[in-house]
Short mmCIF file of C-alpha atoms and ligand atoms in Angstrom, two decimals:
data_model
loop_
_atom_site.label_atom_id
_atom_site.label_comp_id
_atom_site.label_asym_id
_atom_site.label_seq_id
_atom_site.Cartn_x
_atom_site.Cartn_y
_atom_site.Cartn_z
CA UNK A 1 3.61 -82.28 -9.39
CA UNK A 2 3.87 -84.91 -11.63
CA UNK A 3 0.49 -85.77 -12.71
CA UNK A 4 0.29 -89.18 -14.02
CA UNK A 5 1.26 -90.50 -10.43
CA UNK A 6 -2.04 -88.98 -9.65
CA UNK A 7 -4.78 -91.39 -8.89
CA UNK A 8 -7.98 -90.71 -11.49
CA UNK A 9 -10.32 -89.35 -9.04
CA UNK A 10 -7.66 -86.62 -7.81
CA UNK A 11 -6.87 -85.23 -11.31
CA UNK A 12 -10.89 -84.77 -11.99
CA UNK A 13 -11.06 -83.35 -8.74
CA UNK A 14 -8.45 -80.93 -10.20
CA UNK A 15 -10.20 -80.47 -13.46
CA UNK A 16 -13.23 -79.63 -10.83
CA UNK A 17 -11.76 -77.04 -8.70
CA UNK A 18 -9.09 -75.75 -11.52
CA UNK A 19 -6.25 -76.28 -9.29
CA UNK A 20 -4.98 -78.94 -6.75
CA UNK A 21 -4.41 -76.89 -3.59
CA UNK A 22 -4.57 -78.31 0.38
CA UNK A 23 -7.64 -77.05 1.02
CA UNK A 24 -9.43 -78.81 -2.20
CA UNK A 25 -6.93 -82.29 -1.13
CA UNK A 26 -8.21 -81.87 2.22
CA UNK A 27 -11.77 -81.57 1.77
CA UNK A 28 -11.51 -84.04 -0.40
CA UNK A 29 -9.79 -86.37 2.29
CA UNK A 30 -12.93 -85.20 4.82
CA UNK A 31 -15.32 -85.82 2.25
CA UNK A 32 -14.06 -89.53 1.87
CA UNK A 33 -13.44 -89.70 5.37
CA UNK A 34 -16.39 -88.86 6.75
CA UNK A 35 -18.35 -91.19 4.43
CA UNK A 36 -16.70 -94.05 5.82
CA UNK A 37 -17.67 -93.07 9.40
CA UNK A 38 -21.70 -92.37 8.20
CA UNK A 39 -22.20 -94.05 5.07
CA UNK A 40 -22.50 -92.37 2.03
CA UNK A 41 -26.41 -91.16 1.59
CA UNK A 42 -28.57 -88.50 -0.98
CA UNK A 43 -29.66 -86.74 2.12
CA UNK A 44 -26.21 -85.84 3.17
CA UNK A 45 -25.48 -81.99 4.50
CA UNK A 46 -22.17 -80.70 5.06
CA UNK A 47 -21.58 -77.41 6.82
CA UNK A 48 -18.51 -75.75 7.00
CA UNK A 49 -16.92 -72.93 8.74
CA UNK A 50 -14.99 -71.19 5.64
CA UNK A 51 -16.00 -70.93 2.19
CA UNK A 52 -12.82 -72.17 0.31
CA UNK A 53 -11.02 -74.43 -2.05
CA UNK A 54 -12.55 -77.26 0.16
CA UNK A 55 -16.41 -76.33 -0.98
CA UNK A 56 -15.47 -77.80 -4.02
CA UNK A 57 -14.38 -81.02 -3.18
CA UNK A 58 -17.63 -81.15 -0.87
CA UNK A 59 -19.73 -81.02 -4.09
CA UNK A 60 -17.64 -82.87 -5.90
CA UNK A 61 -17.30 -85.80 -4.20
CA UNK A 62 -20.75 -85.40 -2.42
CA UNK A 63 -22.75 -83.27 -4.39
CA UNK A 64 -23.87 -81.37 -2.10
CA UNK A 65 -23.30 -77.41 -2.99
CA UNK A 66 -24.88 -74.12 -1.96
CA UNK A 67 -26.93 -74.00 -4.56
CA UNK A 68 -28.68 -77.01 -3.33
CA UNK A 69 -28.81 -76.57 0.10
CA UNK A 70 -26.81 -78.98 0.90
CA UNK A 71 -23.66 -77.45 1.41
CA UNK A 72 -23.76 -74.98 4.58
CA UNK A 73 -21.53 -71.96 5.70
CA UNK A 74 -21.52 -71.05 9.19
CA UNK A 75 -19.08 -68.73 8.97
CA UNK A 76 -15.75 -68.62 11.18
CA UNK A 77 -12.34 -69.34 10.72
CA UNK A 78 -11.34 -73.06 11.33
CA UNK A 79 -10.84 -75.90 8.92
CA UNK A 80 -14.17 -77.38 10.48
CA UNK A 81 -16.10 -79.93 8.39
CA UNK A 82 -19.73 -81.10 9.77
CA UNK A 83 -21.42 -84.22 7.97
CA UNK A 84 -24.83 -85.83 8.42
CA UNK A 85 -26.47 -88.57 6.98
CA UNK A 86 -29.67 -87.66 7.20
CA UNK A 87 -31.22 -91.42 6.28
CA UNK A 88 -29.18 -92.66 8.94
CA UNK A 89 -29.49 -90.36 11.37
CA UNK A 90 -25.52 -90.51 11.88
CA UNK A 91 -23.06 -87.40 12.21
CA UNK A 92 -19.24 -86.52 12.05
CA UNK A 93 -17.26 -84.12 13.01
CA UNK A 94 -14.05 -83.39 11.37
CA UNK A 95 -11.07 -81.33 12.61
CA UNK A 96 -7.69 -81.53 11.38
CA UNK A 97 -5.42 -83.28 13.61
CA UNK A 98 -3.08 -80.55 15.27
CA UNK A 99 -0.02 -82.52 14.97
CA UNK A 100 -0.16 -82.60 11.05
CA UNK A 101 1.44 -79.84 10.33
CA UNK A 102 5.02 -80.00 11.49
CA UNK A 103 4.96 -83.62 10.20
CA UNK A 104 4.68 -82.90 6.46
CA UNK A 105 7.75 -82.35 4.41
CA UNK A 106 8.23 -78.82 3.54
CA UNK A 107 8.07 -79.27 -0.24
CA UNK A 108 4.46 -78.42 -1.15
CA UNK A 109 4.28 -81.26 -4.31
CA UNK A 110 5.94 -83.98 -1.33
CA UNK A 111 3.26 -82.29 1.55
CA UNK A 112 0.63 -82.94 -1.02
CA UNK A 113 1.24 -86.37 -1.82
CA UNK A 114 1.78 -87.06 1.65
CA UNK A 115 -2.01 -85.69 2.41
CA UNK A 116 -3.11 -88.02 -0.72
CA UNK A 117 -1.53 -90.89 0.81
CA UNK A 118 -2.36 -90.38 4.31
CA UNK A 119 -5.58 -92.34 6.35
CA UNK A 120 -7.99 -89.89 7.28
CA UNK A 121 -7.82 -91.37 11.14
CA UNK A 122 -4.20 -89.76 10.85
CA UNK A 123 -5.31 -86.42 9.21
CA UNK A 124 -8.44 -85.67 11.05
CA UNK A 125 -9.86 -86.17 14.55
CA UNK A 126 -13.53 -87.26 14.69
CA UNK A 127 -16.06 -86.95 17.00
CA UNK A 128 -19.87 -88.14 16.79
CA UNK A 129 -22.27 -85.14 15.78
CA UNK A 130 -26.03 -84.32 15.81
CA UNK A 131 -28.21 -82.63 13.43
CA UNK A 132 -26.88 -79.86 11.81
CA UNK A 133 -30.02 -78.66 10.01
CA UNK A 134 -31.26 -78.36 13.54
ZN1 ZN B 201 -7.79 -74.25 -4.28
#
């Protein structure tokens, strides 16, 4: 991929993970997703089924990591991400929409770019979600 048509935040993302991958771009995308559903907030905990590529786009762009508590595993297979703001009281929900996958191009720099470029109403579905830490 050609990386000055990157957009600054993506290439330290990069820099952050080593690598840009989907599941990094995606969790990324959920990350910034979900924070325009519930607000962006220090008392924010993520849980997530798998610990991948994603994790590090969670504590990138949120800070919140294992280390700290922040960042959950549940343990399970899907690309699942759970957000709450814990000063708001809010939750989210975040699966990947079903239908994404036979829409992006087959090239994996073009499928990337498309993910970059995409809303995250048209990558992921959302659905309202209570405490996790509960
Ligand atoms: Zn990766």
């Amino acid at each position: 991929m050609d990386l000055k048509y990157l957009p600054e935040e993506i290439t330290g993302l990069m820099e952050h993970h080593g690598h840009l991958c989907f599941g990094v771009l995606l969790g990324y995308k959920a990350c910034k997703y979900a924070v325009e559903i519930i607000g962006e907030s220090d008392k924010m905990t993520v849980a997530v089924e798998k610990d991948n590529c994603g994790c590090d786009a969670v504590s990138f762009v949120l800070g919140c990591t294992k280390e700290n508590g922040k960042l959950i595993i549940t343990g399970g297979n899907k690309e699942v991400w759970l957000f709450y703001n814990q000063e708001e009281e809010e939750g989210v929900k975040l699966t990947v929409n079903p239908g994404l996958q036979s829409q992006l191009p087959q090239d994996k720099d073009q499928a990337l770019k498309m993910i970059m470029e995409l809303p995250g109403n048209i990558i992921f579905m959302a659905e309202p979600y209570i405490d996790i830490t509960e």
